[in-house]
Coordinates of N, CA and C in Angstrom, one line a residue:
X46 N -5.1 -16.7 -7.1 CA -4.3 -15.5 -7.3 C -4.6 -14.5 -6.3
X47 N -3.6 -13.9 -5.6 CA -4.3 -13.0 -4.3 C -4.3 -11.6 -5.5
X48 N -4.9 -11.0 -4.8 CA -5.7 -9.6 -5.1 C -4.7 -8.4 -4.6
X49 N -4.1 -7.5 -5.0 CA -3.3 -6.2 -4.9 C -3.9 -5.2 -4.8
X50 N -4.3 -4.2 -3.9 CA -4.3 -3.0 -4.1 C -3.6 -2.2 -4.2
X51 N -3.4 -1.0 -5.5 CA -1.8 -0.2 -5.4 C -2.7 1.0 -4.8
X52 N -2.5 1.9 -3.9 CA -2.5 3.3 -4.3 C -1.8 4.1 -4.6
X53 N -2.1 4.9 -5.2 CA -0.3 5.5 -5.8 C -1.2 7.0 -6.6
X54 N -0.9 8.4 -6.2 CA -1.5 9.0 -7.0 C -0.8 9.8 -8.4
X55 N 0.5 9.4 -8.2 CA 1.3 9.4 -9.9 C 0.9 8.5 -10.5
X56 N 0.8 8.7 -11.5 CA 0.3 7.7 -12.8 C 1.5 6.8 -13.0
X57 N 2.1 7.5 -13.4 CA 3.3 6.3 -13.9 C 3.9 5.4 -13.1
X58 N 3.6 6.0 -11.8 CA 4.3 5.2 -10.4 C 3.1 4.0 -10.1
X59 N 1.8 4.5 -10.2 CA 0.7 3.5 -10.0 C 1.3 2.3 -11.5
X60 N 1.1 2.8 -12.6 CA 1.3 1.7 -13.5 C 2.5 0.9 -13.5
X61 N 3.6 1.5 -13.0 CA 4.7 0.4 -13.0 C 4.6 -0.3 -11.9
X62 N 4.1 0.1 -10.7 CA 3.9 -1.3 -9.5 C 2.6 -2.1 -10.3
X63 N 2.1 -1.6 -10.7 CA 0.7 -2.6 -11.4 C 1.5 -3.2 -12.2
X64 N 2.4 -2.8 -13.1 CA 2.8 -3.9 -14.0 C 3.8 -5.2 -13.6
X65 N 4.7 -4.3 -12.9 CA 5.9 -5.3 -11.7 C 4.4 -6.3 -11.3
X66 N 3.6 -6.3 -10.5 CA 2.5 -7.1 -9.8 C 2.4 -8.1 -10.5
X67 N 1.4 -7.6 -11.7 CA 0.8 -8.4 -12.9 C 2.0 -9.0 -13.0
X68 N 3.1 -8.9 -13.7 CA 4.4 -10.1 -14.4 C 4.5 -10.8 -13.0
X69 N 4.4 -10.7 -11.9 CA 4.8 -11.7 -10.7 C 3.6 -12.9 -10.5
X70 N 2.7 -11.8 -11.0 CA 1.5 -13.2 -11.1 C 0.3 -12.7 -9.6
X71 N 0.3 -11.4 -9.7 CA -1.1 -10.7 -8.8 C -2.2 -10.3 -9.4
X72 N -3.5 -10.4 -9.1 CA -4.4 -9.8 -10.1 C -4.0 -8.4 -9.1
X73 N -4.1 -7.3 -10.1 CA -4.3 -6.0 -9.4 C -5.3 -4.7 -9.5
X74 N -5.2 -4.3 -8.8 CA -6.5 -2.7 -9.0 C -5.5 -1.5 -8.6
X75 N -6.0 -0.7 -9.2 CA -5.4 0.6 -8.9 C -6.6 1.7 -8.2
X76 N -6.1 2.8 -7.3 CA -6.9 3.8 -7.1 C -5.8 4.9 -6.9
X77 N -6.4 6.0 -7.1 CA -5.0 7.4 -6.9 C -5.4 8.1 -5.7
X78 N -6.1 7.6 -4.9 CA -6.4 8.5 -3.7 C -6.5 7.5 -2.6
X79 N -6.6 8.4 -1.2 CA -7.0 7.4 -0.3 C -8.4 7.5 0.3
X80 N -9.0 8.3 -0.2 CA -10.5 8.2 -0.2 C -11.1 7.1 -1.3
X81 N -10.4 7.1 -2.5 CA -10.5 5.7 -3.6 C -10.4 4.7 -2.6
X82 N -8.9 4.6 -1.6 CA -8.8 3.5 -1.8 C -9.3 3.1 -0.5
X83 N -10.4 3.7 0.6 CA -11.4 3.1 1.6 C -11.8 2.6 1.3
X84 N -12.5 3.2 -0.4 CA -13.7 2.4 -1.2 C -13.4 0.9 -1.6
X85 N -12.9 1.1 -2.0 CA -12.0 0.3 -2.4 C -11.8 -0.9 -2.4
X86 N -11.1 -1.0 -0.9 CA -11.0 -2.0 0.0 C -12.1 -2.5 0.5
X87 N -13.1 -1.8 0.7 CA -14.7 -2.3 1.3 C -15.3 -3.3 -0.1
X88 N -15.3 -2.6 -0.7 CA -15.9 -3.1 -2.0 C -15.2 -4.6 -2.9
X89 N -13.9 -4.4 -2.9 CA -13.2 -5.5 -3.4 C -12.4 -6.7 -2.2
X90 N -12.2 -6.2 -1.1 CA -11.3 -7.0 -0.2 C -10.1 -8.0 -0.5
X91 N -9.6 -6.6 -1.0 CA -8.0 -7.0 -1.7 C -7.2 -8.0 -0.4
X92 N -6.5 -8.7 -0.8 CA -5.4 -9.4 -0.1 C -4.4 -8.6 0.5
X93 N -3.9 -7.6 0.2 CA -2.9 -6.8 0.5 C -3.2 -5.0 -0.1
X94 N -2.5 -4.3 0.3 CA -2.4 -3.3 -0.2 C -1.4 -2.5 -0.1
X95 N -0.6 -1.9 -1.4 CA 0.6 -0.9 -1.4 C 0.1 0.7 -1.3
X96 N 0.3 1.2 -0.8 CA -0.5 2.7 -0.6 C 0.9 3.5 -0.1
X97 N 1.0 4.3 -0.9 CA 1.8 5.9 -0.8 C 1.6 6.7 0.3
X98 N 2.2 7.5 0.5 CA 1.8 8.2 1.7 C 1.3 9.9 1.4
X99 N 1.9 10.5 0.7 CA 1.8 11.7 0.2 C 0.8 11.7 -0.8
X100 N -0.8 11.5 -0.3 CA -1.5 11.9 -1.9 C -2.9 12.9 -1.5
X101 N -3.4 13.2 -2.4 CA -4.6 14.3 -1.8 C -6.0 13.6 -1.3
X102 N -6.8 14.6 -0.7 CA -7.8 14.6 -0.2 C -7.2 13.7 1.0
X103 N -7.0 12.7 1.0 CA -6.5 11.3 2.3 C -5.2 11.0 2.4
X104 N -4.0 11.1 3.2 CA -2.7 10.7 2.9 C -2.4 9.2 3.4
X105 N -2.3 8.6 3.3 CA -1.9 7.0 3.3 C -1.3 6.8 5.0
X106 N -0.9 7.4 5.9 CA -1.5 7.2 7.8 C -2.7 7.3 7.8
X107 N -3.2 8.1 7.4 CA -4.6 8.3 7.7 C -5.7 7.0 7.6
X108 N -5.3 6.4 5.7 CA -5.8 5.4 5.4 C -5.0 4.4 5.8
X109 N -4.2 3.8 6.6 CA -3.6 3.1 7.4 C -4.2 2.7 8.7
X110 N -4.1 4.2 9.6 CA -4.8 4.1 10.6 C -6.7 3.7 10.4
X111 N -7.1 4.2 9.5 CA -8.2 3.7 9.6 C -8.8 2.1 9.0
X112 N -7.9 1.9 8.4 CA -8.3 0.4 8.1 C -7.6 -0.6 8.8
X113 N -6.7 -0.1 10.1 CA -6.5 -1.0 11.0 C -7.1 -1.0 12.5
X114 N -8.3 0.2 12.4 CA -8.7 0.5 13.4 C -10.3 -0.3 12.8
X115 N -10.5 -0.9 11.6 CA -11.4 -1.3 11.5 C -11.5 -2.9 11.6
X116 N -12.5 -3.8 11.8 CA -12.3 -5.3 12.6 C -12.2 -5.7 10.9
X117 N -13.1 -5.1 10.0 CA -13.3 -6.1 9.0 C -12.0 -6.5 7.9
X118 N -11.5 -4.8 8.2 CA -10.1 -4.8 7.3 C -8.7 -4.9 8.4
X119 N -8.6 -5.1 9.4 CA -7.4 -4.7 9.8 C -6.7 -6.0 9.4
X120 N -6.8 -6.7 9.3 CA -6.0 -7.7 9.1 C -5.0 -8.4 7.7
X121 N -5.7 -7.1 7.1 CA -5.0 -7.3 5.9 C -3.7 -6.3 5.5
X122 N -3.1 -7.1 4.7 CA -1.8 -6.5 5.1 C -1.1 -5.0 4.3
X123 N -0.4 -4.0 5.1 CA -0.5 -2.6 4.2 C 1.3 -3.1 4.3
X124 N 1.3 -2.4 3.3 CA 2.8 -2.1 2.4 C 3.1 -0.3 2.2
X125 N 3.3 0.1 3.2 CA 3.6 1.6 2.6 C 4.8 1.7 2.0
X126 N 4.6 2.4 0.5 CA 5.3 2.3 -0.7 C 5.8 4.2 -0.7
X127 N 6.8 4.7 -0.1 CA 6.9 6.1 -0.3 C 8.2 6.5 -0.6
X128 N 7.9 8.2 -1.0 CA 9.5 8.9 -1.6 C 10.0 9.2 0.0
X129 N 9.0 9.4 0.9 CA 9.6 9.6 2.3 C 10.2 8.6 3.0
X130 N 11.7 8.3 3.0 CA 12.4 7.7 3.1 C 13.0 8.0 4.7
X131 N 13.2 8.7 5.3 CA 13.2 9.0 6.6 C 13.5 8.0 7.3
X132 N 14.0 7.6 8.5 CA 13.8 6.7 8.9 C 12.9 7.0 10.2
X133 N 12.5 8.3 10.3 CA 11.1 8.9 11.4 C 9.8 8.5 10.4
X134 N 10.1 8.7 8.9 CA 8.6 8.3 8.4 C 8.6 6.9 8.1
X135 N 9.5 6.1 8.3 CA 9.3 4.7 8.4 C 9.2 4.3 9.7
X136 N 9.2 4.8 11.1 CA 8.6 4.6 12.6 C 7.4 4.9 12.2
X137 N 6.9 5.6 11.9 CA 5.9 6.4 11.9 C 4.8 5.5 11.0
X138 N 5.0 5.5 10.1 CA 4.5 4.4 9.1 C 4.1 3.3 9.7
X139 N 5.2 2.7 10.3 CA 4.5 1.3 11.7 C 3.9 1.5 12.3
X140 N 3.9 2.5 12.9 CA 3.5 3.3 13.9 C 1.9 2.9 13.8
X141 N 1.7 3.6 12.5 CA 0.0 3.8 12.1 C -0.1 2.5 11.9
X142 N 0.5 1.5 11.3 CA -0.1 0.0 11.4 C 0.4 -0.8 10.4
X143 N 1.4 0.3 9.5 CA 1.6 -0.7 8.2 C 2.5 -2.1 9.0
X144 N 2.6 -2.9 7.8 CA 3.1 -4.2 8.2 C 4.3 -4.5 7.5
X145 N 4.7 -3.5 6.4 CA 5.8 -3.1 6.4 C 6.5 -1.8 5.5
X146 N 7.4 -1.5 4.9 CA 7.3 -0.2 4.4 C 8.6 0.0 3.6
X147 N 8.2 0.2 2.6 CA 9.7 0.5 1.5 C 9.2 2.0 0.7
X148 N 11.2 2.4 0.6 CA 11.2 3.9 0.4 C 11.7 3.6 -1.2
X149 N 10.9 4.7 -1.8 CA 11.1 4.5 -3.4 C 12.4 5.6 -3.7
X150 N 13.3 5.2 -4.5 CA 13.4 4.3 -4.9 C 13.2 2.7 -4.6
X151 N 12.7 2.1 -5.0 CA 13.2 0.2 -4.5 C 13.3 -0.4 -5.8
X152 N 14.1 -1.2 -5.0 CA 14.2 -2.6 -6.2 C 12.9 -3.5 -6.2
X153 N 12.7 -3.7 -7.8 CA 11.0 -4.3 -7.9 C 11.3 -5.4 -7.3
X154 N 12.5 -6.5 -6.8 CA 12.5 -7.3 -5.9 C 12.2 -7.5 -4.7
X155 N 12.4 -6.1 -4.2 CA 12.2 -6.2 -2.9 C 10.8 -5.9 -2.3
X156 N 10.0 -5.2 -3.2 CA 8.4 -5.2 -3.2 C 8.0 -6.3 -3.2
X157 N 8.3 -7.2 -4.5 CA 7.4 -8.3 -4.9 C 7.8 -9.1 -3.7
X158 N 9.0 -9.1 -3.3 CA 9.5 -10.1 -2.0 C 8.6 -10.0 -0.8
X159 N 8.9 -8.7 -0.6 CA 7.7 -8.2 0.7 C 6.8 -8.6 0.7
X160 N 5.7 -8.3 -0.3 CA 4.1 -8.9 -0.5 C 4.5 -10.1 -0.2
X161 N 4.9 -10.9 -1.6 CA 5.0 -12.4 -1.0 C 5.4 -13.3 0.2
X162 N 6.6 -12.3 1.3 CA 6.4 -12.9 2.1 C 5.0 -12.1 3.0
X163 N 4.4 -11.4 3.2 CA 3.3 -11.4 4.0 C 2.2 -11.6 3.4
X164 N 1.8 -11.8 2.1 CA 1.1 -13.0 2.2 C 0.9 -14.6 2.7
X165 N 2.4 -15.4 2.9 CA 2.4 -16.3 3.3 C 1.7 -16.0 4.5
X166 N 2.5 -15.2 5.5 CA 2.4 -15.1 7.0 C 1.4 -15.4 7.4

C-alpha cells in the first residue's frame, strides 16, 4: 500500500483528500503546515505527497523547492493541490519541482488518477 502525504492547512480540505485516498486504497497522513510537513517526510518517507500552496509559517514552493533540492527526498513525487489556479501559478508550481499540479476545484478522479499514475512511473 504506498504511503500519501496530504498537506493541506483547512481542515475539511485536509480530511476530504484523506478520505478520497483512504476509499482508493492509500494509507495516509496528514500535516497542516509546511514546516509539519519537512518533518514529516524525513520521519515517515511517504511515497508521494499532495501539499497546498497557500499555508502558514512554510508555503508549499518553498517546501517543494526544498525537498527537491534534497538527494534523500527529491525523488519523490509532489502533487501541488491549490485554489491558485492560474496558469502562472501552475508554471510556477513546476517550476519549483512539483511533478504535477491540480487546481481545486478538482474532480476526486483526477487526483486519485494523478497519484496513481506517478506512482507507477
Amino acid at each position: 500500500m504506498s504511503r500519501v502525504l496530504v498537506v493541506e492547512d483547512s481542515q475539511s480540505q485536509r480530511e476530504m483528500i484523506g478520505k478520497l485516498l483512504q476509499e482508493n486504497g492509500f494509507e495516509v497522513m496528514t500535516v497542516e503546515d509546511g514546516v509539519e510537513a519537512v518533518e514529516a517526510v524525513k520521519q515517515n518517507k511517504p511515497d508521494l505527497i499532495v501539499l497546498d500552496i497557500v499555508m502558514p509559517r512554510m508555503n508549499g514552493y518553498e517546501v517543494c523547492r526544498l525537498l527537491k533540492a534534497d538527494p534523500l527526498t527529491q525523488k519523490t513525487p509532489i502533487v501541488m493541490c491549490s485554489s491558485k489556479g492560474e496558469e502562472f501559478d501552475r508554471y510556477w508550481g513546476i517550476r519549483q519541482g512539483a511533478d504535477a499540479y491540480i487546481a481545486k476545484p478538482f474532480q476526486p478522479q483526477e487526483l486519485v488518477g494523478t497519484i496513481k499514475q506517478l506512482l507507477r512511473g
